[in-house]
PDB file of C-alpha atoms in Angstrom:
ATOM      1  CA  UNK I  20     257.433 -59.830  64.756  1.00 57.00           C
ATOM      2  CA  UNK I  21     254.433 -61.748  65.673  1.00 58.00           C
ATOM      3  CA  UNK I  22     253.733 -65.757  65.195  1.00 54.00           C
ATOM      4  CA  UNK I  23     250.666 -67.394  64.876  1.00 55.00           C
ATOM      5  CA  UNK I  24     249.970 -69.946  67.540  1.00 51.00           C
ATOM      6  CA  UNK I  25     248.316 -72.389  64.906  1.00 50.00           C
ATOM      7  CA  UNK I  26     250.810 -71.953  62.255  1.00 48.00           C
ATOM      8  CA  UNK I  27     253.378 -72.602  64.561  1.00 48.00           C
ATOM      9  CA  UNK I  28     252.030 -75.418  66.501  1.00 49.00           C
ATOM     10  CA  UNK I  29     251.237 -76.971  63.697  1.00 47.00           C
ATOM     11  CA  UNK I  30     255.640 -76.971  62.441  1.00 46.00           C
ATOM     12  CA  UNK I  31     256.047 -78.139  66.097  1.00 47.00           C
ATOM     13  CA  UNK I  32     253.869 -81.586  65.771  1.00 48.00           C
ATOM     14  CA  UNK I  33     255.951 -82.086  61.995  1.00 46.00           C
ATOM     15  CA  UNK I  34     259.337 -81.598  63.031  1.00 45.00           C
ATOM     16  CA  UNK I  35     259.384 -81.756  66.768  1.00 46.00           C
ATOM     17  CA  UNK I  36     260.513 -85.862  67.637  1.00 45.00           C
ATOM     18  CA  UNK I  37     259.436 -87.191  70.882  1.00 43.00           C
ATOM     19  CA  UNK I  38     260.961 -85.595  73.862  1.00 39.00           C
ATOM     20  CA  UNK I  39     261.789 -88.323  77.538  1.00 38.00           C
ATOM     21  CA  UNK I  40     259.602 -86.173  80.006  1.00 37.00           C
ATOM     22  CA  UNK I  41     263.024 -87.102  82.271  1.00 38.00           C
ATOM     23  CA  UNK I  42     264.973 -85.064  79.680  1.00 31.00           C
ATOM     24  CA  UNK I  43     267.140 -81.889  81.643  1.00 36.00           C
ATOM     25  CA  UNK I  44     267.810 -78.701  79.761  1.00 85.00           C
ATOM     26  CA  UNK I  45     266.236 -76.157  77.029  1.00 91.00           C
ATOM     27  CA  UNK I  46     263.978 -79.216  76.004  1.00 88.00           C
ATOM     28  CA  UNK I  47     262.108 -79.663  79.299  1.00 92.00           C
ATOM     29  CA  UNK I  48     262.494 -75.586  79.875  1.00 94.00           C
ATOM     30  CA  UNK I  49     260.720 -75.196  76.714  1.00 92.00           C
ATOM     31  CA  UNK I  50     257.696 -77.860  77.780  1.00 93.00           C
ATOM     32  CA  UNK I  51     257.397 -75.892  81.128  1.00 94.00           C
ATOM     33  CA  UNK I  52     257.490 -72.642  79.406  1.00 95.00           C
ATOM     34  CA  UNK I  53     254.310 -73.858  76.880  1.00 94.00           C
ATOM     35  CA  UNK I  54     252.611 -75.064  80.119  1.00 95.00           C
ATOM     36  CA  UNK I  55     253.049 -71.864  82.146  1.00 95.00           C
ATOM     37  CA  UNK I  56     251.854 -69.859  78.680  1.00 94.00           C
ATOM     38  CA  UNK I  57     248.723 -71.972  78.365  1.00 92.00           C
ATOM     39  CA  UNK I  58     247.419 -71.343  82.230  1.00 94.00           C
ATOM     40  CA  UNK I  59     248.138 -67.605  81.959  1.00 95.00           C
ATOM     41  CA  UNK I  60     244.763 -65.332  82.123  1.00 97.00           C
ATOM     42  CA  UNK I  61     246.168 -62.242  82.094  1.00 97.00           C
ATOM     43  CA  UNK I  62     249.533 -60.161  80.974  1.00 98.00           C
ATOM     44  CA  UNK I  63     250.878 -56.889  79.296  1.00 97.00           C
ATOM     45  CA  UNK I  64     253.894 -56.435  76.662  1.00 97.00           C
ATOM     46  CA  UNK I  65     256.265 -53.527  75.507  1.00 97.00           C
ATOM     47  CA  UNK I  66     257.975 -53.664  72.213  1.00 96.00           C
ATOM     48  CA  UNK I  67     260.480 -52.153  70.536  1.00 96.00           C
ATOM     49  CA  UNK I  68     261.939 -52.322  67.340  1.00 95.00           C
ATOM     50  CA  UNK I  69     264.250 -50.809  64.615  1.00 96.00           C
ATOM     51  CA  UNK I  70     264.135 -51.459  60.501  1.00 94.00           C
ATOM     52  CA  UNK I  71     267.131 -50.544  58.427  1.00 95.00           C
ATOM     53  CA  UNK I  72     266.677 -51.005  54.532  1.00 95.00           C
ATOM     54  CA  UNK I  73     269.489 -50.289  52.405  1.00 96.00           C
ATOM     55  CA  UNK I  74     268.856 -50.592  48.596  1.00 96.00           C
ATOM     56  CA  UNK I  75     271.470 -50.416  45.483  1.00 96.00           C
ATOM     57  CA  UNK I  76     272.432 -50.281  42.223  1.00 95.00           C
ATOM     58  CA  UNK I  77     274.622 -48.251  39.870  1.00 92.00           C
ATOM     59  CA  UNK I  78     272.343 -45.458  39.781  1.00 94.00           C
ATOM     60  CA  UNK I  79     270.884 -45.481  43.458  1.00 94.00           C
ATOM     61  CA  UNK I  80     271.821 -45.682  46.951  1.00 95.00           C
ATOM     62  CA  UNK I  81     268.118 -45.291  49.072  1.00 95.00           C
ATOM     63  CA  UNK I  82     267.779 -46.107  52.607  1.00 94.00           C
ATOM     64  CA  UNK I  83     264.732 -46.603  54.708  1.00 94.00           C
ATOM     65  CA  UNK I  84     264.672 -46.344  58.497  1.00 95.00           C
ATOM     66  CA  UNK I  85     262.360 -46.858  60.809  1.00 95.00           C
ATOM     67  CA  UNK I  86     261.536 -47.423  64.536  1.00 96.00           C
ATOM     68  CA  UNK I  87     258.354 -49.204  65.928  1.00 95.00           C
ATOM     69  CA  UNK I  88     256.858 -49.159  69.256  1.00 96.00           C
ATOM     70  CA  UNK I  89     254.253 -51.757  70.561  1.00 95.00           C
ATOM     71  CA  UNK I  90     252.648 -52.592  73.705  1.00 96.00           C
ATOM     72  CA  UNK I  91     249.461 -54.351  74.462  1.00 96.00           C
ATOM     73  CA  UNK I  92     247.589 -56.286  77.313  1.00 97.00           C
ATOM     74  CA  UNK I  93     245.331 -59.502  77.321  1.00 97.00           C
ATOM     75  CA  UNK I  94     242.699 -60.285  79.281  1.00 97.00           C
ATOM     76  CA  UNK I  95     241.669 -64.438  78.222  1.00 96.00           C
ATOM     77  CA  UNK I  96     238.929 -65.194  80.474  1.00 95.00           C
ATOM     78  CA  UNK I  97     237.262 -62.187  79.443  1.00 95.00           C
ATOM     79  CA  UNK I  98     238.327 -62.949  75.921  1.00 95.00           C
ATOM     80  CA  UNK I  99     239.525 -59.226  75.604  1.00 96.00           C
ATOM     81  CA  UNK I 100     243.150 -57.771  74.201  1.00 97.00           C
ATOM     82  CA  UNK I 101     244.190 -54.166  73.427  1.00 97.00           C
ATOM     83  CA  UNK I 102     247.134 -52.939  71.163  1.00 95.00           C
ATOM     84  CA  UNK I 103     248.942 -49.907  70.372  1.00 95.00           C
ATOM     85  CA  UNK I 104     251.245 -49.026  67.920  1.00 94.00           C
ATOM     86  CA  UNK I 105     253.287 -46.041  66.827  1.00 94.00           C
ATOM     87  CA  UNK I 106     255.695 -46.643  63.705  1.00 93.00           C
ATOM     88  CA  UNK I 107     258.384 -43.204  62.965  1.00 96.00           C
ATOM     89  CA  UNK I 108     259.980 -43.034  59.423  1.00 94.00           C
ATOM     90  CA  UNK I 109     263.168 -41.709  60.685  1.00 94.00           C
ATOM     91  CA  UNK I 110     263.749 -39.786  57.232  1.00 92.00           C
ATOM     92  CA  UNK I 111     260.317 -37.685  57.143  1.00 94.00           C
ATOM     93  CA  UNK I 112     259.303 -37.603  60.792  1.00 95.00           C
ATOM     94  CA  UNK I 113     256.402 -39.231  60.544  1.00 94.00           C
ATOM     95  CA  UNK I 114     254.973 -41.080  62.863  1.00 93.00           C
ATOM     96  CA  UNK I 115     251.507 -43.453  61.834  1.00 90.00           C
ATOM     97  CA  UNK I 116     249.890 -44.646  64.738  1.00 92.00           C
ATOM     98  CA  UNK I 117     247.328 -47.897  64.946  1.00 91.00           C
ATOM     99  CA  UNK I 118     245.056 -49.420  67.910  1.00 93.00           C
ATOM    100  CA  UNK I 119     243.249 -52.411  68.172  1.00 94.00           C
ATOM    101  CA  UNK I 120     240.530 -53.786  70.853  1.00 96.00           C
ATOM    102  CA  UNK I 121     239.073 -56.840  71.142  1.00 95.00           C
ATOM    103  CA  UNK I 122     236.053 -56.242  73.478  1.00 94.00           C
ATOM    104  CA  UNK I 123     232.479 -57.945  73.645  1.00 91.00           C
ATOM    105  CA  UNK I 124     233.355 -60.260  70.884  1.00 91.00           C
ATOM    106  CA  UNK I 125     233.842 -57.186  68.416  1.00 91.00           C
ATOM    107  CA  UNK I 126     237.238 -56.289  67.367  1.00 93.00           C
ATOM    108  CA  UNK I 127     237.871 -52.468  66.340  1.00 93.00           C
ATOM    109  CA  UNK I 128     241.063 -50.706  64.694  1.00 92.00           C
ATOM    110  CA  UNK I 129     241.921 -47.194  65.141  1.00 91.00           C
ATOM    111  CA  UNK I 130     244.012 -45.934  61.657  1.00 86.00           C
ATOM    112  CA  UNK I 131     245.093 -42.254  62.782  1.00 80.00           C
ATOM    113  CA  UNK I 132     241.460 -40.652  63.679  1.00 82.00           C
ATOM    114  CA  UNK I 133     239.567 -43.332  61.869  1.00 85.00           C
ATOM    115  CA  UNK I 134     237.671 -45.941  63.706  1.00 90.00           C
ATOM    116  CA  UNK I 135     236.747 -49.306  61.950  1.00 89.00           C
ATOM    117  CA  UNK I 136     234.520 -52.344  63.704  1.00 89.00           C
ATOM    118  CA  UNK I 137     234.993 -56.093  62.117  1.00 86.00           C
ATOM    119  CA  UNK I 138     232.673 -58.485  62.494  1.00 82.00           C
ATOM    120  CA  UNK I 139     233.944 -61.123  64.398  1.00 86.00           C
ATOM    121  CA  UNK I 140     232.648 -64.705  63.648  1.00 88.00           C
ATOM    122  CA  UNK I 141     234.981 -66.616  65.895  1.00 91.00           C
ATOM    123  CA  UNK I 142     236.367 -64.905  69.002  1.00 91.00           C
ATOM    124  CA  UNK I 143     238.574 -67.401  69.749  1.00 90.00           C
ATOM    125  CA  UNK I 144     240.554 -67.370  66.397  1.00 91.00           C
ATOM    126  CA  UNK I 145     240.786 -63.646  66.867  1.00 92.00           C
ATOM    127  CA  UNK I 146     241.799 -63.929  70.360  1.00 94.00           C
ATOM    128  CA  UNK I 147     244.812 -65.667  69.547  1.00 92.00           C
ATOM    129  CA  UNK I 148     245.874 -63.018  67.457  1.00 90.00           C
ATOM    130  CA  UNK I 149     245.893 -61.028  70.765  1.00 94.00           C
ATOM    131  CA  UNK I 150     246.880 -63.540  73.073  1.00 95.00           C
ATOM    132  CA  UNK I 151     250.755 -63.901  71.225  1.00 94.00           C
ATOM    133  CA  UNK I 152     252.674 -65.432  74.166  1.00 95.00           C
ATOM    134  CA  UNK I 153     252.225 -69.004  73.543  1.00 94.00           C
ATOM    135  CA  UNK I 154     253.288 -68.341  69.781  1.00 93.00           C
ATOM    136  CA  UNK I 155     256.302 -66.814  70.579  1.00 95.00           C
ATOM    137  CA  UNK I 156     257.196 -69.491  73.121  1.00 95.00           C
ATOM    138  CA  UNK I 157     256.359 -71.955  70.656  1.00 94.00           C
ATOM    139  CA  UNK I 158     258.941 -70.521  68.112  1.00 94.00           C
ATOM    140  CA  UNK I 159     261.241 -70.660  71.001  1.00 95.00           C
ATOM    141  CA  UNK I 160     260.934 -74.563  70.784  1.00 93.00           C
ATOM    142  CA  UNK I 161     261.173 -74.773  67.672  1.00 91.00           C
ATOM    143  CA  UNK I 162     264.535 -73.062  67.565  1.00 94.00           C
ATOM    144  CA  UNK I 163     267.964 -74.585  68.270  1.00 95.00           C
ATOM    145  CA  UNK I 164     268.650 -73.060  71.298  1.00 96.00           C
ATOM    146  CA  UNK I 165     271.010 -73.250  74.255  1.00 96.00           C
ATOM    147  CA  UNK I 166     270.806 -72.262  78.365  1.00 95.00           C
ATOM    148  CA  UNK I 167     274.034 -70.240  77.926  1.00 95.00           C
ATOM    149  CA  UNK I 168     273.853 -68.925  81.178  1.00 93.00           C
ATOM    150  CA  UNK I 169     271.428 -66.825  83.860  1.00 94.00           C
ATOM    151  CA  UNK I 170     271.020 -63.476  84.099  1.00 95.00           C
ATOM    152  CA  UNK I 171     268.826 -60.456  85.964  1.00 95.00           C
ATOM    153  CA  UNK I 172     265.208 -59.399  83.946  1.00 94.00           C
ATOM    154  CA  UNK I 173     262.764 -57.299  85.055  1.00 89.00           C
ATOM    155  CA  UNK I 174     264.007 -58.045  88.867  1.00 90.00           C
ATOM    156  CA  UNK I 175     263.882 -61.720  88.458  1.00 93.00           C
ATOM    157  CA  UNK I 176     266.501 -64.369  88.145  1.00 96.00           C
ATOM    158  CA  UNK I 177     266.096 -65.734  84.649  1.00 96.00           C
ATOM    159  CA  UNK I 178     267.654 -68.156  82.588  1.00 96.00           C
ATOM    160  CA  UNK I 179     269.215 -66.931  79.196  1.00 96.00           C
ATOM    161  CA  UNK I 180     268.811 -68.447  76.141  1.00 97.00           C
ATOM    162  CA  UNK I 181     270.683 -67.953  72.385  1.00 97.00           C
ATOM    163  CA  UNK I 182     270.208 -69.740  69.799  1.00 97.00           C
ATOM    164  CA  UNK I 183     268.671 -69.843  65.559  1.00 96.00           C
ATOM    165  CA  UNK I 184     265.725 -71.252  63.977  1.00 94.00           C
ATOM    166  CA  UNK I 185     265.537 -74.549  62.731  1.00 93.00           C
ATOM    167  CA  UNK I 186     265.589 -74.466  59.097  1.00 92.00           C
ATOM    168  CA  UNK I 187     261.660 -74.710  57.887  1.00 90.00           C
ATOM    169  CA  UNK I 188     260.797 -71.586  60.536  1.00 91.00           C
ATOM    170  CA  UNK I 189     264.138 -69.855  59.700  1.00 91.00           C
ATOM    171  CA  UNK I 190     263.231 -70.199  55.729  1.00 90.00           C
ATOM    172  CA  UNK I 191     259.156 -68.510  56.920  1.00 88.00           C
ATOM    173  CA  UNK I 192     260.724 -65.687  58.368  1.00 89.00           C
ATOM    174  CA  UNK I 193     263.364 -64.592  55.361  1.00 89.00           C
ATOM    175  CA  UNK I 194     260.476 -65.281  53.131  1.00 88.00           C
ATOM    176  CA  UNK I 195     257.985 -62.493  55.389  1.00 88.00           C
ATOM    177  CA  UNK I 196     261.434 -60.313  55.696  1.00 90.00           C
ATOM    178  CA  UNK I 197     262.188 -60.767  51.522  1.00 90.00           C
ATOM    179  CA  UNK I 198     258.603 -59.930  50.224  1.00 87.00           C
ATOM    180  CA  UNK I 199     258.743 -56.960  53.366  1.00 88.00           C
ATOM    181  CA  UNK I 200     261.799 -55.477  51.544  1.00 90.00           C
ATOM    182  CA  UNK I 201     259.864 -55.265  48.069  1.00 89.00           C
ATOM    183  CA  UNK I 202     257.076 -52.655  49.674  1.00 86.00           C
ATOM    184  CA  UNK I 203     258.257 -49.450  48.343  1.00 85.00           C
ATOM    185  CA  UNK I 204     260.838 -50.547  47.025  1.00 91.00           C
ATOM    186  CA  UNK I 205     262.504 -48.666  43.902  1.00 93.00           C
ATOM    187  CA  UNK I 206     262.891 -52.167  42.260  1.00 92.00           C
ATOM    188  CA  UNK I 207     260.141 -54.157  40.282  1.00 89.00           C
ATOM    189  CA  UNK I 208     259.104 -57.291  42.486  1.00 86.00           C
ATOM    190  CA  UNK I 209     260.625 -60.136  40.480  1.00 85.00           C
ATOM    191  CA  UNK I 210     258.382 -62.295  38.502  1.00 82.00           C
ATOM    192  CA  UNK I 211     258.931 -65.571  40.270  1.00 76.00           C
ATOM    193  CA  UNK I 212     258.131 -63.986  43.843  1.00 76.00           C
ATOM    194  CA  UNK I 213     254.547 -62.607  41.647  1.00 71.00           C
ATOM    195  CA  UNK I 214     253.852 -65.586  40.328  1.00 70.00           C
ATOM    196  CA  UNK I 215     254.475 -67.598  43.285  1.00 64.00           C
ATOM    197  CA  UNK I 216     256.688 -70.171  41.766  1.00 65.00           C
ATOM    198  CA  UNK I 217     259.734 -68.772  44.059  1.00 72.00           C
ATOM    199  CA  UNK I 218     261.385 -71.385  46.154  1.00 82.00           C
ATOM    200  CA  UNK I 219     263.657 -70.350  48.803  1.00 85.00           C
ATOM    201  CA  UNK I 220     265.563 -73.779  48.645  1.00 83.00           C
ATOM    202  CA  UNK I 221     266.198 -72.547  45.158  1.00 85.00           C
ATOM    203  CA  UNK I 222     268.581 -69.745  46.350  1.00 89.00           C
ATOM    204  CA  UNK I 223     271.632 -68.759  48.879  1.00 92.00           C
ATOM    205  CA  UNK I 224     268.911 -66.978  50.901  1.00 92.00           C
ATOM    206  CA  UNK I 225     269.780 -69.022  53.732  1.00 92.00           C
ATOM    207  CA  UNK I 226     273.895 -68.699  53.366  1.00 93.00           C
ATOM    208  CA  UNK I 227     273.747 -64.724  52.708  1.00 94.00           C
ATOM    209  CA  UNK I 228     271.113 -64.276  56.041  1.00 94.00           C
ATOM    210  CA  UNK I 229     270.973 -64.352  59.796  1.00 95.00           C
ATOM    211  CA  UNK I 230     268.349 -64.743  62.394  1.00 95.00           C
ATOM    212  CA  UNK I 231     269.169 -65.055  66.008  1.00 96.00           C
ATOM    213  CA  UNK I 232     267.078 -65.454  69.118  1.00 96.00           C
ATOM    214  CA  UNK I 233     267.755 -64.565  72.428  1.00 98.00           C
ATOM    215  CA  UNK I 234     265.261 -65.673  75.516  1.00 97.00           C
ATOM    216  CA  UNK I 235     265.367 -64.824  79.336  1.00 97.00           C
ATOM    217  CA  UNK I 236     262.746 -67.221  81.012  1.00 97.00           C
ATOM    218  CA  UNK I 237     261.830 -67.080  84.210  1.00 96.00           C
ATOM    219  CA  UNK I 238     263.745 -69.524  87.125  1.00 95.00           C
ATOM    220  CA  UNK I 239     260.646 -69.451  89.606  1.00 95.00           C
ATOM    221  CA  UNK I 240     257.639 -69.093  87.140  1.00 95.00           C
ATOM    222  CA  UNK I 241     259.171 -70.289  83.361  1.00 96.00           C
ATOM    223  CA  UNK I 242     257.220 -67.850  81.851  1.00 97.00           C
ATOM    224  CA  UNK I 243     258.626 -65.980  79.320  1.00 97.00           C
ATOM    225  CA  UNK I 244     259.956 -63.078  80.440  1.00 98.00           C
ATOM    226  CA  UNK I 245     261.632 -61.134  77.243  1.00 98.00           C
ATOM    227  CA  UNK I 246     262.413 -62.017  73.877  1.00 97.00           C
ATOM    228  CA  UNK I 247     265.171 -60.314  71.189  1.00 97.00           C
ATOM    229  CA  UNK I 248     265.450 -61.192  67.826  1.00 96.00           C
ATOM    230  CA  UNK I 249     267.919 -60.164  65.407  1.00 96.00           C
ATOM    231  CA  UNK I 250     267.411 -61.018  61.608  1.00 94.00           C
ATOM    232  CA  UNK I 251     269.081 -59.166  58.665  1.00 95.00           C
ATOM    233  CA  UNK I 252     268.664 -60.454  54.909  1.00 95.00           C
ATOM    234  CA  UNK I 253     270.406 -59.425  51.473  1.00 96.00           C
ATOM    235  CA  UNK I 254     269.258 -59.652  48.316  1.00 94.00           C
ATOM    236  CA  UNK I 255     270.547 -60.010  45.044  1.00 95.00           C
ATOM    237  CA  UNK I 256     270.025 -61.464  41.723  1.00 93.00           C
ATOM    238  CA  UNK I 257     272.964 -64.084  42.005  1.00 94.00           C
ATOM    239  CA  UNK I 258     271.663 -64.604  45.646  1.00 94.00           C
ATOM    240  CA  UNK I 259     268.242 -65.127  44.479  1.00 92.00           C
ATOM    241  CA  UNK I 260     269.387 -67.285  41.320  1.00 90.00           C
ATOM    242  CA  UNK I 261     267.167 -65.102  39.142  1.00 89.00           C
ATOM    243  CA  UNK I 262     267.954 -62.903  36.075  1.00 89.00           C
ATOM    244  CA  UNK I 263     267.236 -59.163  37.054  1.00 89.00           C
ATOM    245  CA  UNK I 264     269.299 -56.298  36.470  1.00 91.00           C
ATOM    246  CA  UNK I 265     272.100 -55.589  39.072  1.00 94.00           C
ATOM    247  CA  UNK I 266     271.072 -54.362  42.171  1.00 95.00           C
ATOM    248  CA  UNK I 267     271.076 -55.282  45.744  1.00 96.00           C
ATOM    249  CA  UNK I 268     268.971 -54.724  48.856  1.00 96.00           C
ATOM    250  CA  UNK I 269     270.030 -55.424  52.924  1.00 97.00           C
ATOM    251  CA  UNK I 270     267.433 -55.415  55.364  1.00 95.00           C
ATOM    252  CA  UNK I 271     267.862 -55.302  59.058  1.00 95.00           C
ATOM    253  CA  UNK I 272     265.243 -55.876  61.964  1.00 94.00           C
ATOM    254  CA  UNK I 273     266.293 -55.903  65.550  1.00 95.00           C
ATOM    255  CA  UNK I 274     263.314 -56.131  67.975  1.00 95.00           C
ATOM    256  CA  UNK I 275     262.843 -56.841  71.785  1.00 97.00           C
ATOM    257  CA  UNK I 276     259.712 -57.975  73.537  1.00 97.00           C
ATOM    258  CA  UNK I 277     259.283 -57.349  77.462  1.00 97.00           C
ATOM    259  CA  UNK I 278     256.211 -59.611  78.788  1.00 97.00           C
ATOM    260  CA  UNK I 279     255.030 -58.794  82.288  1.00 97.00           C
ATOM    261  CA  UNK I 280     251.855 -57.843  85.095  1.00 96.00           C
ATOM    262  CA  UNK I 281     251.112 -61.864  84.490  1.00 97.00           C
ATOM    263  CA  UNK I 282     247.851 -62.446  86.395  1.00 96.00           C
ATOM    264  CA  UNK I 283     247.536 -58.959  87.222  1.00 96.00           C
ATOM    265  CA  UNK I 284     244.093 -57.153  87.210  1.00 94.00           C
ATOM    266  CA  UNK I 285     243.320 -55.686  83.483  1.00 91.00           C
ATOM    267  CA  UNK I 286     240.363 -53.588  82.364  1.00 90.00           C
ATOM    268  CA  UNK I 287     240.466 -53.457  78.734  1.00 94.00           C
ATOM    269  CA  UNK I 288     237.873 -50.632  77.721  1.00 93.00           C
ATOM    270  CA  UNK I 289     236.719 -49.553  74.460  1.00 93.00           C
ATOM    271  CA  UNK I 290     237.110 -45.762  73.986  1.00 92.00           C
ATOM    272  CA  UNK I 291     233.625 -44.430  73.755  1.00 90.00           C
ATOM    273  CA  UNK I 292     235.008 -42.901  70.222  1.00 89.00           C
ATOM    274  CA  UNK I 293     235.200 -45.878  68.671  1.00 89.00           C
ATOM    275  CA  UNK I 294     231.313 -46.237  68.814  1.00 82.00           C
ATOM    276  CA  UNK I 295     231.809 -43.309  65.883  1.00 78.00           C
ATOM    277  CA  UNK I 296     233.197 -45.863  63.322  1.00 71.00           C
ATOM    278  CA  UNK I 297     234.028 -45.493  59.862  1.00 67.00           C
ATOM    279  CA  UNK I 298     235.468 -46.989  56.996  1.00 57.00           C
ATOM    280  CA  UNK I 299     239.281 -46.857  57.061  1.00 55.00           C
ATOM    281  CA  UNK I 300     239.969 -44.683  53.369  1.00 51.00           C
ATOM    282  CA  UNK I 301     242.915 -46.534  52.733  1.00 55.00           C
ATOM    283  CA  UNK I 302     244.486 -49.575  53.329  1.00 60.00           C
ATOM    284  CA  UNK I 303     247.711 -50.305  55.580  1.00 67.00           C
ATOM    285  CA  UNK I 304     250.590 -47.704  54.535  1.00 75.00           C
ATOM    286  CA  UNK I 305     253.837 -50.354  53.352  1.00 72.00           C
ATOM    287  CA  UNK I 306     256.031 -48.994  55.844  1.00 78.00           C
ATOM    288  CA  UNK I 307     254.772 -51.439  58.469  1.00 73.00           C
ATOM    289  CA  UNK I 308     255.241 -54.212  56.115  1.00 77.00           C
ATOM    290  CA  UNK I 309     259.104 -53.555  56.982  1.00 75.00           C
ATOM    291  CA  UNK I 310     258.692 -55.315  60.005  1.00 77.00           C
ATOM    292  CA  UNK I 311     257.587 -58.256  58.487  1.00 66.00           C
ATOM    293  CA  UNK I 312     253.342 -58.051  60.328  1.00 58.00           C
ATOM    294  CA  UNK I 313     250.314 -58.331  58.213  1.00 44.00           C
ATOM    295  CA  UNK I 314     248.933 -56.301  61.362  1.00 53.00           C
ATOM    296  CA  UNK I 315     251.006 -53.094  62.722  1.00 50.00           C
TER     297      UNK I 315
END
């Protein structure tokens, strides 16, 4: 589950209050962690994550499961990133498989076989996209968290951190994980979430939901070293204050993200295949929409 930097930022500067640079604790951790993010020029990631969703009714009992593996590297003074993902549908087998490059200010997907170029007008917008590390650091601070303790990752001495979103962030990422649950889903998407007049702070979203974040940061470096987060949802009419026929839906995502090789040489090269482009013939299948990314 990927944040945009400018979306995110942008929370932070509304509900963030001044913080006393002589402040101890998560608050000054999370300040050191944004620096160390911002003069990084190079680093890789590994991903994984599972999607569980259940849905109900008195005629139907469906599940969907699904696992998704991601890793990726970015290269920012060369203004070059490179992704690859592999999602399995755990019922059918099936395993769809995605790529993206970002190399001499062209960005190209790989769908399966099919190669696709987009014109790029601003690199640096898409290189953000890429370049996800500060974004996830920033939803970091804006999270409730605590130092609950240190701990061993990746070889390092780390300080562990738990804690939830504050409530604006939290109420963004039910509202990616409730429209995520209505993609293939054997119930109608409800009128109110169509027309856009749905309000989370109309429902008991947030009292029938959890999201919980877990951080290891590093002791000598602050970067962020690896980040878990646990979310699951359920639906209902009553919960959603809405009149629909009976039914109800539970969605679970549990990911973790490993960051590492910062500063580290990386060649990012576009497969001479790619050069062979064509038109994706269809758009992006709905079972990545389970784990809540507009991009695999």
């Amino acid at each position: 589950m990927k944040f945009s930097m400018a979306i995110i930022m942008l929370l932070f500067l509304l509900v963030t209050p001044a913080i006393s640079i002589e402040e101890p604790g998560v608050h000054q951790l999370g300040q050191m962690m944004m620096s160390a993010a911002d003069n990084l020029t190079t680093y890789a990631y590994s991903r994984q994550a599972e999607a569980s969703i259940a849905y109900q009714n008195q005629t139907l009992d469906e599940q969907f499961l699904a696992v998704k593996e991601t890793s990726g590297m970015v290269n920012l003074p060369d203004q070059a990133g490179w992704w690859n993902a592999a999602l399995t549908d755990k019922e059918t087998g099936e395993i769809l498989t995605w790529q993206g490059y970002l190399v001499n200010g062209s960005e190209y997907w790989k769908e399966d076989q099919n190669w696709t170029r987009f014109l790029v007008n601003n690199t640096t917008i898409i290189l953000e996209e890429y370049n996800e590390l500060p974004g996830q650091v920033a939803l970091i601070q804006l999270s409730d968290m605590q130092i609950v303790g240190s701990e061993q990752c990746d070889g390092e001495e780390c300080y562990r951190l738990e804690g939830t979103p504050i409530e604006p962030i939290m109420e963004g990422i039910l509202a990616l994980q409730l429209l995520a649950s209505y993609f293939g889903s054997p119930f109608p998407l409800p009128d109110e979430l169509e027309n856009a007049s749905f309000s989370i702070g109309d429902t008991n979203l947030l009292n029938n939901s959890r999201v919980a974040i877990t951080a290891w940061v590093s002791k000598n470096s602050s970067l962020l070293k690896r980040l878990d987060i646990d979310s699951s949802l359920t639906i209902s009419p009553e919960i959603l204050n809405i009149s629909e026929p009976e039914f109800n839906i539970k969605s679970l995502l549990n990911e973790s993200t490993i960051y590492s090789a910062f500063g580290q040489p990386v060649t990012i090269e576009l497969p001479r295949e790619a050069l062979n482009e064509s038109y994706r013939l269809k758009g992006t299948d709905w079972r990545w929409a389970a784990f809540g990314s507009v991009r695999p």
